[in-house]
XYZ file of C-alpha atoms in Angstrom:
109
model
C 79.856 173.922 114.944
C 78.881 170.243 116.335
C 76.258 169.621 114.234
C 77.569 170.446 111.454
C 80.495 167.918 112.614
C 77.697 165.367 113.275
C 76.040 165.719 109.784
C 79.875 165.208 107.817
C 80.339 162.247 110.086
C 76.727 160.717 109.169
C 77.094 161.335 105.480
C 80.704 159.354 105.727
C 78.923 156.734 107.625
C 76.158 156.205 104.866
C 78.835 156.635 101.998
C 81.236 153.623 103.908
C 78.131 151.682 104.427
C 76.977 152.148 100.317
C 80.155 151.108 98.894
C 80.391 148.501 101.361
C 77.266 147.243 99.683
C 78.151 147.910 96.363
C 80.814 145.391 96.954
C 79.201 142.843 98.532
C 76.481 142.855 95.244
C 79.442 143.141 92.450
C 80.936 139.765 94.920
C 77.389 137.791 94.738
C 77.214 138.694 90.695
C 80.714 137.914 89.801
C 80.150 134.354 91.687
C 77.135 133.621 89.840
C 78.766 134.565 86.862
C 81.861 132.488 87.367
C 79.981 128.976 88.791
C 78.015 129.174 85.461
C 80.650 130.049 83.439
C 82.465 126.624 85.017
C 79.203 124.678 84.381
C 78.193 124.767 88.395
C 74.307 125.864 88.506
C 74.238 124.299 91.387
C 76.677 126.806 92.988
C 75.478 129.814 91.052
C 72.693 129.480 92.310
C 73.557 129.202 96.077
C 75.471 132.437 95.380
C 72.575 133.450 94.297
C 70.622 132.227 97.362
C 73.428 134.408 99.549
C 72.451 136.945 97.863
C 68.973 136.800 98.763
C 70.204 135.817 102.215
C 72.472 139.097 102.402
C 69.392 141.016 102.462
C 69.690 141.471 98.116
C 66.785 140.932 95.596
C 67.913 140.267 91.658
C 67.722 144.050 91.392
C 69.956 144.733 93.496
C 72.413 142.899 92.184
C 72.048 143.676 88.834
C 72.089 147.267 90.209
C 74.789 147.366 92.486
C 77.991 147.894 90.116
C 76.157 149.477 87.695
C 75.784 152.333 89.992
C 79.359 152.398 91.000
C 80.342 152.812 87.364
C 77.351 155.410 86.226
C 78.254 157.568 88.733
C 81.752 157.570 87.295
C 80.926 158.130 84.081
C 81.267 154.904 82.856
C 77.626 154.227 80.992
C 78.879 151.475 78.588
C 80.543 149.470 81.282
C 77.339 150.718 83.726
C 74.916 148.996 80.948
C 76.946 145.979 80.476
C 76.998 144.937 84.247
C 73.594 145.323 84.962
C 72.597 143.283 82.116
C 75.357 140.673 83.506
C 74.717 140.518 86.692
C 71.030 139.886 86.283
C 71.361 137.219 83.415
C 73.674 135.585 85.700
C 71.159 135.220 88.527
C 67.995 134.339 86.043
C 70.746 131.556 84.136
C 71.590 129.879 87.444
C 67.689 129.801 89.162
C 66.982 128.713 85.318
C 69.357 125.698 85.431
C 68.287 124.492 88.761
C 64.331 124.792 87.427
C 65.044 122.462 84.332
C 64.903 125.144 82.245
C 61.685 126.182 83.112
C 59.867 129.636 81.518
C 60.936 132.143 84.112
C 58.516 134.749 85.725
C 58.712 137.934 83.916
C 59.880 139.609 87.066
C 63.457 137.547 86.611
C 64.097 138.671 83.728
C 64.836 142.482 83.951
C 66.026 143.735 80.657
């Protein structure tokens, strides 16, 4: 039946889109962490801004890799990634804001 074929193609398209989004989010979060670890908070913030410009907020970045790991049943790694990605963006913003207190919604976990 043609309708079944269309449904299967649509599902495949959504899975590919979801996977591509997760990869982009993981890349943004990884760049934030890399720049922070290298002592380059301005570059880390640029990576965070790129993530936001790409349509992702701190919750998306925090969740992306964690969701992928959780789907594979890797719960400990998922939680670690969840916290790491959120704190990377929060630290980048804090560093550029001169260590000001961040709003509660940046803290996340």
